[in-house]
Amino acid sequence: MNTPQPLPLSYYFLAGGIGDVTACLVSHPFDTVKVRQQISGELSATKQQQGIRALLNTSSSILSKEGLAGVYRGISASILRQSTFSTLRHGGYATVCTILVGNELNWTSSTTSNQDLPPHPSKNVPILHAILAGAFVGSLAASISNPSDVALIRMQSDGHWPSHQRRRYKHVFHAIRTIVQTEGLHRLWRGCFPTVVRASLVTTTQLPTYHLTKKMLLDYMPKDVFPLQNNDTKLHVLASINSAFVASVVTCPVDVVKTRIINMQSQRTKTKNGAKKSGVMYKNAMDCVKQTVKIEGVRGMFKGLIPTFFRLGPHTVVLWNVQELVLRKLCER
């Protein structure tokens, strides 16, 4: 029986981008709710709602005040972000794993069919190396795509602000152009550090966990559970859910910090002599963590965990299944 040759690395870039862009169309409303929850009651000692009730209340509030367009606010920025960040991280992860195992990149259609898709290049990479590869690729991709992240969070959170403080960006390119014109080019990289940390964590959890879960299920479950083996949809769904759960728990605290830093606006406070002083809520990421934990407790760092999972769950299932489908279709060419 012929062993399938490794796929061209370009396939992983293309399939990863298409998978995540498709997934964001499904998961974007949950992402918007997550952002609104993360900035609700910001630096307030008053106990905030958590869990499913908070998810339902935030969702109904957005829908009643802003309509369906409210939960899809910032969708153009989300598409741009996935087109850059996700394309780079999926393709980059496959590239680094291929380099680590020294696979040849030759591929011929005669050795690969729709029913015999080659395993991902990470299959033979030790788990520690896979984690390091994910961290490197995720950090690099996030650094490049940070402007779309800034636009996304600002657009999603706009309804949170009073009318006179809203930015009212029309679309992602209007947002980026306005930020550059009014605040400077450097502002597009505000919150880059927590964004990079989060991207590093989500890539090191989401990607290796998915492929490792697939490998373990195939190795330890009876063959008749997944009759199509690596191409079985049940296998993809189970691995996706596990991938989403791990990524949600690990990344939530960093996501809270990222959202709050990017979303903050200048504020005026009174000094002891009565003069007014302008400033921002947080000096940096560590200051955001310190103030949040001090005033809101550790639970404040996990605000939006439920909508994070509700977003990452469907998003990850759609992402991996679409990615697997695209790879098979590319192999049929």
Coordinates of N, CA, C and O in Angstrom, one line a residue, residues 19-197:
G19 N -10.8 27.9 6.2 CA -11.5 27.3 7.4 C -11.8 28.3 8.4 O -12.9 28.4 9.0
D20 N -10.8 29.2 8.8 CA -11.1 30.2 9.8 C -12.0 31.3 9.4 O -12.8 31.8 10.2
V21 N -11.9 31.7 8.1 CA -12.8 32.8 7.6 C -14.3 32.3 7.7 O -15.2 33.0 8.1
T22 N -14.5 31.0 7.2 CA -15.8 30.4 7.3 C -16.3 30.3 8.7 O -17.5 30.6 9.0
A23 N -15.4 29.9 9.6 CA -15.8 29.7 11.0 C -16.2 31.1 11.7 O -17.1 31.1 12.5
C24 N -15.5 32.1 11.3 CA -15.8 33.4 12.0 C -17.2 34.0 11.6 O -17.8 34.7 12.3
L25 N -17.7 33.6 10.4 CA -19.0 34.0 10.0 C -20.1 33.4 11.0 O -21.1 33.9 11.2
V26 N -19.8 32.2 11.5 CA -20.6 31.5 12.5 C -20.4 32.0 13.9 O -21.4 32.2 14.6
S27 N -19.2 32.2 14.3 CA -18.9 32.5 15.7 C -18.8 34.0 16.1 O -18.7 34.3 17.2
H28 N -18.9 34.9 15.1 CA -18.7 36.3 15.4 C -19.6 36.8 16.4 O -19.2 37.6 17.3
P29 N -20.9 36.5 16.4 CA -21.8 37.1 17.4 C -21.3 36.7 18.8 O -21.4 37.6 19.8
F30 N -20.8 35.5 19.1 CA -20.4 35.1 20.4 C -19.1 35.9 20.8 O -18.9 36.2 21.9
D31 N -18.3 36.2 19.8 CA -17.1 37.0 20.0 C -17.4 38.4 20.4 O -16.8 39.0 21.3
T32 N -18.5 39.0 19.8 CA -18.9 40.3 20.2 C -19.4 40.3 21.6 O -19.1 41.2 22.4
V33 N -20.2 39.3 22.0 CA -20.8 39.2 23.3 C -19.6 39.1 24.3 O -19.6 39.7 25.4
K34 N -18.6 38.3 24.0 CA -17.5 38.1 24.8 C -16.7 39.4 25.1 O -16.4 39.7 26.3
V35 N -16.5 40.2 24.1 CA -15.9 41.5 24.2 C -16.7 42.4 25.1 O -16.1 43.1 26.0
R36 N -18.0 42.4 24.9 CA -18.8 43.3 25.7 C -18.8 42.9 27.2 O -18.8 43.7 28.1
Q37 N -18.8 41.6 27.5 CA -18.7 41.1 28.8 C -17.4 41.4 29.5 O -17.3 41.8 30.7
Q38 N -16.3 41.4 28.7 CA -15.0 41.6 29.3 C -14.8 43.1 29.7 O -13.9 43.4 30.5
I39 N -15.5 44.0 29.1 CA -15.4 45.4 29.4 C -16.5 45.9 30.3 O -16.5 47.0 30.8
S40 N -17.5 45.0 30.6 CA -18.6 45.4 31.5 C -18.1 45.5 32.9 O -17.4 44.6 33.4
G41 N -18.5 46.5 33.7 CA -18.1 46.6 35.0 C -16.6 46.7 35.2 O -16.0 46.3 36.2
E42 N -15.9 47.3 34.2 CA -14.5 47.4 34.2 C -14.0 48.2 35.4 O -14.4 49.3 35.7
L43 N -13.1 47.6 36.2 CA -12.5 48.2 37.4 C -13.6 48.6 38.4 O -13.4 49.6 39.1
S44 N -14.6 47.8 38.5 CA -15.7 48.1 39.4 C -15.7 46.9 40.5 O -15.6 45.8 40.1
A45 N -15.8 47.3 41.7 CA -15.8 46.3 42.8 C -17.1 45.6 42.9 O -17.2 44.6 43.6
T46 N -18.1 46.1 42.3 CA -19.5 45.5 42.3 C -19.4 44.2 41.6 O -18.9 44.0 40.5
K47 N -20.0 43.2 42.3 CA -20.0 41.8 41.8 C -20.8 41.8 40.5 O -21.9 42.2 40.4
Q48 N -20.2 41.2 39.4 CA -20.8 41.1 38.1 C -21.3 39.7 37.9 O -20.8 38.7 38.4
Q49 N -22.4 39.6 37.0 CA -22.9 38.3 36.7 C -21.9 37.5 35.9 O -21.1 38.1 35.1
Q50 N -21.9 36.2 36.0 CA -21.0 35.3 35.3 C -21.9 34.2 34.7 O -23.0 34.0 35.1
G51 N -21.3 33.4 33.8 CA -21.9 32.2 33.3 C -23.0 32.4 32.3 O -23.0 33.5 31.6
I52 N -23.9 31.5 32.2 CA -24.9 31.5 31.1 C -25.8 32.7 31.3 O -26.2 33.3 30.3
R53 N -26.2 33.0 32.5 CA -27.1 34.2 32.7 C -26.5 35.4 32.1 O -27.2 36.2 31.5
A54 N -25.2 35.7 32.4 CA -24.5 36.8 31.9 C -24.5 36.8 30.4 O -24.7 37.8 29.7
L55 N -24.3 35.6 29.8 CA -24.2 35.5 28.4 C -25.6 35.9 27.8 O -25.7 36.6 26.8
L56 N -26.7 35.3 28.3 CA -28.0 35.6 27.8 C -28.4 37.1 28.0 O -28.9 37.7 27.1
N57 N -28.0 37.7 29.1 CA -28.4 39.1 29.4 C -27.6 40.0 28.4 O -28.2 41.0 27.9
T58 N -26.3 39.7 28.3 CA -25.5 40.6 27.4 C -26.0 40.5 25.9 O -26.1 41.5 25.2
S59 N -26.3 39.2 25.5 CA -26.8 39.0 24.1 C -28.1 39.7 23.9 O -28.3 40.4 22.9
S60 N -29.1 39.6 24.9 CA -30.4 40.2 24.7 C -30.3 41.7 24.7 O -31.0 42.4 24.0
S61 N -29.3 42.3 25.5 CA -29.1 43.7 25.6 C -28.7 44.3 24.3 O -29.1 45.3 23.8
I62 N -27.7 43.6 23.7 CA -27.2 44.0 22.4 C -28.2 44.0 21.3 O -28.4 44.9 20.5
L63 N -29.0 42.8 21.3 CA -30.0 42.6 20.2 C -31.1 43.7 20.4 O -31.6 44.2 19.4
S64 N -31.5 44.0 21.6 CA -32.6 44.9 21.8 C -32.3 46.3 21.5 O -33.1 47.1 21.0
K65 N -31.0 46.7 21.8 CA -30.6 48.1 21.5 C -30.0 48.3 20.1 O -30.1 49.4 19.6
E66 N -29.3 47.3 19.6 CA -28.6 47.5 18.3 C -29.1 46.6 17.2 O -28.6 46.7 16.1
G67 N -30.0 45.6 17.5 CA -30.4 44.7 16.5 C -29.4 43.7 16.1 O -28.3 43.6 16.8
L68 N -29.7 42.9 15.1 CA -28.8 41.8 14.7 C -27.5 42.4 14.2 O -26.4 41.8 14.4
A69 N -27.5 43.6 13.7 CA -26.2 44.2 13.2 C -25.3 44.4 14.4 O -24.1 44.5 14.2
G70 N -25.8 44.6 15.6 CA -25.0 44.8 16.8 C -24.1 43.6 17.1 O -22.9 43.8 17.4
V71 N -24.6 42.4 17.0 CA -23.8 41.2 17.3 C -22.8 40.9 16.1 O -21.8 40.2 16.3
Y72 N -23.1 41.5 14.9 CA -22.2 41.3 13.8 C -21.3 42.5 13.5 O -20.7 42.6 12.5
R73 N -21.3 43.4 14.5 CA -20.5 44.6 14.4 C -19.0 44.2 14.3 O -18.6 43.4 15.1
G74 N -18.3 44.7 13.3 CA -16.9 44.4 13.2 C -16.6 43.2 12.3 O -15.5 42.7 12.3
I75 N -17.6 42.6 11.6 CA -17.4 41.4 10.9 C -16.3 41.6 9.8 O -15.6 40.6 9.5
S76 N -16.3 42.8 9.2 CA -15.2 43.0 8.1 C -13.8 42.9 8.7 O -12.9 42.4 8.1
A77 N -13.7 43.4 10.0 CA -12.4 43.3 10.6 C -12.1 41.9 11.0 O -10.9 41.4 10.9
S78 N -13.1 41.1 11.4 CA -12.9 39.7 11.7 C -12.4 38.9 10.5 O -11.5 38.1 10.6
I79 N -13.0 39.2 9.3 CA -12.7 38.5 8.1 C -11.2 38.8 7.7 O -10.4 37.9 7.3
L80 N -10.9 40.1 7.8 CA -9.5 40.5 7.5 C -8.5 39.9 8.5 O -7.4 39.4 8.1
R81 N -8.9 39.8 9.8 CA -8.0 39.2 10.7 C -7.7 37.7 10.4 O -6.6 37.2 10.5
Q82 N -8.8 37.0 10.2 CA -8.7 35.6 9.9 C -7.9 35.3 8.6 O -7.2 34.4 8.5
S83 N -8.1 36.2 7.6 CA -7.4 36.1 6.3 C -5.9 36.2 6.5 O -5.2 35.6 5.7
T84 N -5.5 37.0 7.5 CA -4.1 37.2 7.7 C -3.5 36.3 8.8 O -2.7 35.4 8.5
F85 N -4.0 36.5 10.0 CA -3.5 35.7 11.2 C -3.7 34.2 11.0 O -2.7 33.5 11.1
S86 N -4.9 33.8 10.6 CA -5.1 32.3 10.6 C -4.4 31.7 9.4 O -3.9 30.5 9.5
T87 N -4.4 32.4 8.2 CA -3.7 31.8 7.1 C -2.2 31.6 7.5 O -1.6 30.6 7.2
L88 N -1.6 32.6 8.1 CA -0.2 32.5 8.5 C 0.1 31.5 9.5 O 1.1 30.8 9.5
R89 N -0.8 31.4 10.5 CA -0.5 30.4 11.6 C -0.7 29.0 11.2 O 0.1 28.1 11.6
H90 N -1.7 28.7 10.4 CA -1.9 27.3 10.0 C -0.8 26.9 9.0 O -0.2 25.8 9.1
G91 N -0.6 27.7 8.0 CA 0.5 27.4 7.1 C 1.9 27.4 7.7 O 2.7 26.6 7.4
G92 N 2.1 28.4 8.6 CA 3.4 28.5 9.2 C 3.6 27.3 10.1 O 4.8 26.8 10.2
Y93 N 2.6 26.8 10.8 CA 2.7 25.7 11.8 C 3.1 24.4 11.0 O 4.0 23.7 11.4
A94 N 2.4 24.2 9.8 CA 2.8 23.1 9.0 C 4.2 23.2 8.5 O 4.9 22.2 8.4
T95 N 4.6 24.4 8.1 CA 5.9 24.6 7.6 C 7.0 24.3 8.6 O 8.0 23.6 8.3
V96 N 6.8 24.8 9.8 CA 7.8 24.6 10.9 C 7.9 23.1 11.2 O 9.0 22.6 11.4
C97 N 6.7 22.5 11.3 CA 6.7 21.1 11.7 C 7.4 20.2 10.6 O 8.1 19.3 10.9
T98 N 7.2 20.6 9.3 CA 7.9 19.9 8.2 C 9.4 20.1 8.3 O 10.1 19.1 8.1
I99 N 9.8 21.3 8.6 CA 11.3 21.5 8.8 C 11.8 20.7 9.9 O 12.9 20.1 9.8
L100 N 11.1 20.6 11.0 CA 11.5 19.8 12.2 C 11.7 18.3 11.9 O 12.6 17.7 12.5
V101 N 10.8 17.8 11.1 CA 10.8 16.3 10.8 C 11.6 16.0 9.6 O 11.9 14.9 9.2
G102 N 11.9 17.1 8.8 CA 12.7 16.9 7.6 C 12.0 16.2 6.5 O 12.6 15.5 5.7
N103 N 10.7 16.4 6.4 CA 9.9 15.7 5.3 C 10.3 16.3 4.0 O 10.5 17.5 3.8
E104 N 10.2 15.5 2.9 CA 10.4 16.0 1.6 C 9.0 16.6 1.2 O 8.0 16.1 1.6
L105 N 9.0 17.6 0.3 CA 7.8 18.3 0.0 C 7.3 17.8 -1.4 O 6.4 18.4 -1.9
N106 N 7.8 16.7 -1.9 CA 7.3 16.2 -3.2 C 5.9 15.6 -3.0 O 5.6 15.0 -2.0
W107 N 5.1 15.8 -4.0 CA 3.7 15.3 -3.9 C 3.2 15.0 -5.3 O 3.4 15.7 -6.3
T108 N 2.5 13.8 -5.4 CA 2.0 13.5 -6.7 C 0.5 13.0 -6.5 O 0.2 12.3 -5.5
S109 N -0.4 13.4 -7.4 CA -1.8 13.1 -7.2 C -2.1 11.6 -7.2 O -3.1 11.2 -6.7
S110 N -1.2 10.8 -7.8 CA -1.4 9.4 -8.0 C -1.3 8.7 -6.7 O -1.8 7.6 -6.5
T111 N -0.6 9.3 -5.7 CA -0.4 8.6 -4.4 C -1.4 9.1 -3.3 O -1.4 8.6 -2.2
T112 N -2.2 10.0 -3.6 CA -3.1 10.6 -2.7 C -4.5 10.7 -3.2 O -4.7 11.2 -4.3
S113 N -5.5 10.3 -2.5 CA -6.9 10.3 -2.9 C -7.8 10.9 -1.8 O -7.3 11.2 -0.7
N114 N -9.0 11.1 -2.2 CA -9.9 11.7 -1.2 C -10.1 10.9 0.1 O -10.4 11.4 1.1
Q115 N -9.8 9.5 -0.1 CA -10.0 8.6 1.1 C -8.6 8.4 1.8 O -8.6 7.6 2.7
D116 N -7.6 9.0 1.3 CA -6.2 8.7 1.8 C -5.4 10.0 2.0 O -4.4 10.1 1.4
L117 N -6.0 10.9 2.8 CA -5.3 12.2 3.0 C -4.1 12.0 3.9 O -4.2 11.3 4.9
P118 N -3.0 12.6 3.5 CA -1.7 12.4 4.3 C -1.9 13.0 5.7 O -2.7 14.0 5.8
P119 N -1.3 12.4 6.7 CA -1.3 13.0 8.0 C -0.6 14.4 8.0 O 0.2 14.7 7.2
H120 N -1.0 15.2 9.0 CA -0.4 16.5 9.2 C 1.1 16.4 9.5 O 1.5 15.4 10.2
P121 N 1.9 17.3 9.0 CA 3.3 17.2 9.3 C 3.7 17.1 10.8 O 4.8 16.7 11.1
S122 N 2.8 17.6 11.7 CA 3.1 17.5 13.1 C 3.0 16.1 13.7 O 3.3 15.9 14.9
K123 N 2.5 15.1 12.9 CA 2.3 13.8 13.5 C 3.5 13.2 14.1 O 3.5 12.6 15.1
N124 N 4.7 13.4 13.5 CA 5.9 12.9 14.0 C 6.8 13.8 14.8 O 8.0 13.6 15.0
V125 N 6.2 15.0 15.1 CA 6.9 16.0 15.9 C 6.7 15.8 17.4 O 5.5 15.7 17.8
P126 N 7.7 15.7 18.2 CA 7.5 15.6 19.7 C 6.6 16.7 20.2 O 6.7 17.8 19.7
I127 N 5.8 16.4 21.2 CA 4.8 17.4 21.7 C 5.4 18.7 22.1 O 4.9 19.8 21.9
L128 N 6.6 18.7 22.8 CA 7.3 19.9 23.2 C 7.7 20.7 22.0 O 7.5 22.0 22.0
H129 N 8.2 20.1 21.0 CA 8.6 20.8 19.8 C 7.4 21.4 19.1 O 7.4 22.5 18.5
A130 N 6.2 20.6 19.1 CA 5.0 21.1 18.5 C 4.5 22.4 19.2 O 4.0 23.3 18.6
I131 N 4.6 22.4 20.5 CA 4.2 23.5 21.3 C 5.1 24.8 21.0 O 4.6 25.9 20.8
L132 N 6.4 24.5 21.0 CA 7.3 25.6 20.6 C 7.0 26.2 19.2 O 7.1 27.4 19.0
A133 N 6.7 25.3 18.3 CA 6.4 25.7 16.9 C 5.2 26.5 16.9 O 5.1 27.6 16.2
G134 N 4.2 26.1 17.7 CA 2.9 26.9 17.7 C 3.1 28.2 18.3 O 2.5 29.2 17.9
A135 N 3.9 28.3 19.4 CA 4.2 29.6 20.1 C 4.9 30.5 19.1 O 4.6 31.7 19.0
F136 N 5.9 30.1 18.4 CA 6.7 30.9 17.5 C 5.8 31.4 16.3 O 5.7 32.6 16.0
V137 N 5.0 30.5 15.7 CA 4.2 30.9 14.6 C 3.0 31.8 15.0 O 2.7 32.8 14.3
G138 N 2.4 31.4 16.1 CA 1.3 32.3 16.6 C 1.8 33.7 16.9 O 1.1 34.7 16.6
S139 N 2.9 33.8 17.5 CA 3.4 35.2 17.9 C 3.7 36.0 16.6 O 3.4 37.2 16.6
L140 N 4.4 35.4 15.7 CA 4.7 36.1 14.4 C 3.5 36.5 13.7 O 3.3 37.7 13.2
A141 N 2.5 35.6 13.5 CA 1.2 35.9 12.8 C 0.5 37.0 13.5 O -0.1 37.9 12.9
A142 N 0.4 37.0 14.9 CA -0.3 38.0 15.6 C 0.4 39.4 15.5 O -0.3 40.4 15.4
S143 N 1.7 39.4 15.5 CA 2.4 40.7 15.3 C 2.0 41.4 14.0 O 1.8 42.6 13.9
I144 N 2.0 40.6 13.0 CA 1.7 41.1 11.6 C 0.2 41.5 11.5 O -0.1 42.6 10.9
S145 N -0.7 40.8 12.1 CA -2.1 41.1 12.0 C -2.7 42.0 13.1 O -4.0 42.1 13.1
N146 N -1.9 42.5 13.9 CA -2.4 43.3 15.1 C -3.3 44.5 14.7 O -4.3 44.7 15.4
P147 N -3.1 45.2 13.6 CA -4.0 46.3 13.2 C -5.4 45.8 13.0 O -6.3 46.5 13.4
S148 N -5.6 44.6 12.4 CA -7.0 44.2 12.2 C -7.6 43.8 13.6 O -8.8 43.9 13.7
D149 N -6.8 43.4 14.5 CA -7.3 43.1 15.9 C -7.8 44.4 16.6 O -8.8 44.4 17.3
V150 N -7.0 45.4 16.4 CA -7.4 46.7 17.1 C -8.7 47.2 16.5 O -9.6 47.6 17.2
A151 N -8.8 47.1 15.1 CA -10.0 47.6 14.5 C -11.2 46.7 14.9 O -12.3 47.2 15.2
L152 N -11.0 45.4 15.0 CA -12.1 44.5 15.4 C -12.6 44.8 16.8 O -13.8 44.9 17.0
I153 N -11.7 44.9 17.8 CA -12.2 45.1 19.2 C -12.9 46.5 19.3 O -13.9 46.6 20.0
R154 N -12.3 47.5 18.7 CA -12.9 48.8 18.8 C -14.3 48.8 18.1 O -15.2 49.5 18.6
M155 N -14.5 48.1 17.0 CA -15.8 48.1 16.3 C -16.8 47.3 17.2 O -18.0 47.7 17.3
Q156 N -16.4 46.2 17.7 CA -17.3 45.4 18.5 C -17.7 46.1 19.8 O -18.8 45.9 20.3
S157 N -16.8 46.8 20.4 CA -17.1 47.5 21.7 C -17.8 48.9 21.6 O -18.1 49.5 22.6
D158 N -18.0 49.3 20.3 CA -18.4 50.7 20.1 C -19.8 51.0 20.8 O -20.0 52.0 21.4
G159 N -20.7 50.0 20.8 CA -22.0 50.2 21.4 C -21.9 50.3 22.9 O -22.9 50.7 23.5
H160 N -20.8 49.9 23.5 CA -20.6 50.0 25.0 C -20.5 51.4 25.4 O -20.9 51.8 26.5
W161 N -19.9 52.3 24.5 CA -19.6 53.6 24.9 C -20.8 54.5 24.8 O -21.7 54.3 24.0
P162 N -20.9 55.6 25.6 CA -21.9 56.6 25.4 C -21.9 57.2 24.0 O -20.8 57.1 23.4
S163 N -23.0 57.7 23.5 CA -23.1 58.1 22.1 C -22.0 59.1 21.7 O -21.4 59.0 20.6
H164 N -21.6 60.0 22.6 CA -20.6 61.0 22.2 C -19.2 60.5 22.2 O -18.3 61.2 21.7
Q165 N -19.0 59.3 22.7 CA -17.6 58.7 22.7 C -17.5 57.6 21.7 O -16.4 57.1 21.5
R166 N -18.5 57.3 20.9 CA -18.4 56.2 19.9 C -17.6 56.6 18.7 O -17.6 57.8 18.3
R167 N -16.9 55.6 18.2 CA -15.9 55.9 17.1 C -16.6 55.8 15.7 O -16.2 56.4 14.8
R168 N -17.6 55.0 15.6 CA -18.5 54.8 14.4 C -17.7 54.5 13.2 O -17.8 55.2 12.1
Y169 N -16.8 53.6 13.2 CA -16.1 53.1 12.0 C -17.1 52.4 11.1 O -17.9 51.6 11.5
K170 N -17.0 52.7 9.8 CA -17.9 52.1 8.8 C -17.5 50.7 8.5 O -18.3 49.8 8.3
H171 N -16.2 50.4 8.4 CA -15.7 49.1 8.1 C -14.2 49.1 8.5 O -13.7 50.1 8.9
V172 N -13.6 47.9 8.3 CA -12.2 47.7 8.8 C -11.2 48.7 8.2 O -10.3 49.2 8.9
F173 N -11.3 49.0 6.9 CA -10.4 49.9 6.3 C -10.6 51.3 6.7 O -9.6 52.1 6.8
H174 N -11.8 51.7 6.9 CA -12.1 53.0 7.5 C -11.6 53.1 8.9 O -11.0 54.2 9.3
A175 N -11.7 52.1 9.7 CA -11.1 52.1 11.0 C -9.6 52.3 11.0 O -9.1 53.1 11.7
I176 N -8.9 51.5 10.2 CA -7.5 51.6 10.1 C -7.0 52.9 9.7 O -6.1 53.6 10.2
R177 N -7.7 53.5 8.6 CA -7.3 54.8 8.1 C -7.6 55.9 9.1 O -6.7 56.8 9.3
T178 N -8.7 55.8 9.8 CA -9.0 56.8 10.8 C -8.0 56.8 12.0 O -7.6 57.8 12.5
I179 N -7.7 55.6 12.4 CA -6.7 55.5 13.5 C -5.4 56.0 13.2 O -4.7 56.8 13.9
V180 N -4.9 55.8 11.9 CA -3.6 56.3 11.5 C -3.7 57.8 11.4 O -2.7 58.5 11.8
Q181 N -4.8 58.4 10.9 CA -4.9 59.8 10.7 C -5.0 60.6 12.0 O -4.5 61.7 12.1
T182 N -5.7 60.0 12.9 CA -6.0 60.7 14.2 C -5.1 60.4 15.4 O -4.9 61.2 16.3
E183 N -4.6 59.2 15.3 CA -3.8 58.7 16.5 C -2.3 58.3 16.1 O -1.5 58.1 17.0
G184 N -2.1 58.2 14.9 CA -0.7 57.8 14.4 C -0.6 56.3 14.1 O -1.4 55.5 14.6
L185 N 0.3 55.9 13.2 CA 0.5 54.6 12.8 C 0.8 53.6 13.9 O 0.3 52.5 13.9
H186 N 1.5 54.1 14.9 CA 1.9 53.2 16.1 C 0.7 52.7 16.8 O 0.8 51.6 17.5
R187 N -0.4 53.4 16.8 CA -1.6 53.0 17.5 C -2.2 51.7 17.0 O -2.9 51.0 17.8
L188 N -1.9 51.3 15.8 CA -2.4 50.1 15.3 C -1.8 48.9 16.0 O -2.2 47.8 15.8
W189 N -0.7 49.1 16.7 CA 0.0 48.0 17.4 C -0.3 48.2 18.9 O 0.5 47.6 19.7
R190 N -1.3 49.0 19.3 CA -1.6 49.0 20.8 C -2.1 47.6 21.2 O -2.9 47.0 20.5
G191 N -1.7 47.2 22.4 CA -2.1 45.9 22.9 C -1.4 44.8 22.2 O -1.8 43.6 22.3
C192 N -0.3 45.1 21.5 CA 0.4 44.0 20.7 C 0.9 42.9 21.6 O 0.9 41.7 21.3
F193 N 1.4 43.3 22.8 CA 2.0 42.3 23.7 C 1.0 41.3 24.1 O 1.2 40.1 23.9
P194 N -0.1 41.7 24.7 CA -1.1 40.7 25.1 C -1.7 39.9 23.9 O -2.1 38.8 24.0
T195 N -1.8 40.6 22.8 CA -2.3 40.0 21.6 C -1.4 38.8 21.2 O -1.8 37.7 20.8
V196 N -0.1 39.1 21.2 CA 0.9 38.1 20.8 C 0.9 37.0 21.8 O 1.0 35.8 21.4
V197 N 0.8 37.3 23.1 CA 0.8 36.2 24.1 C -0.4 35.4 23.9 O -0.3 34.1 24.0

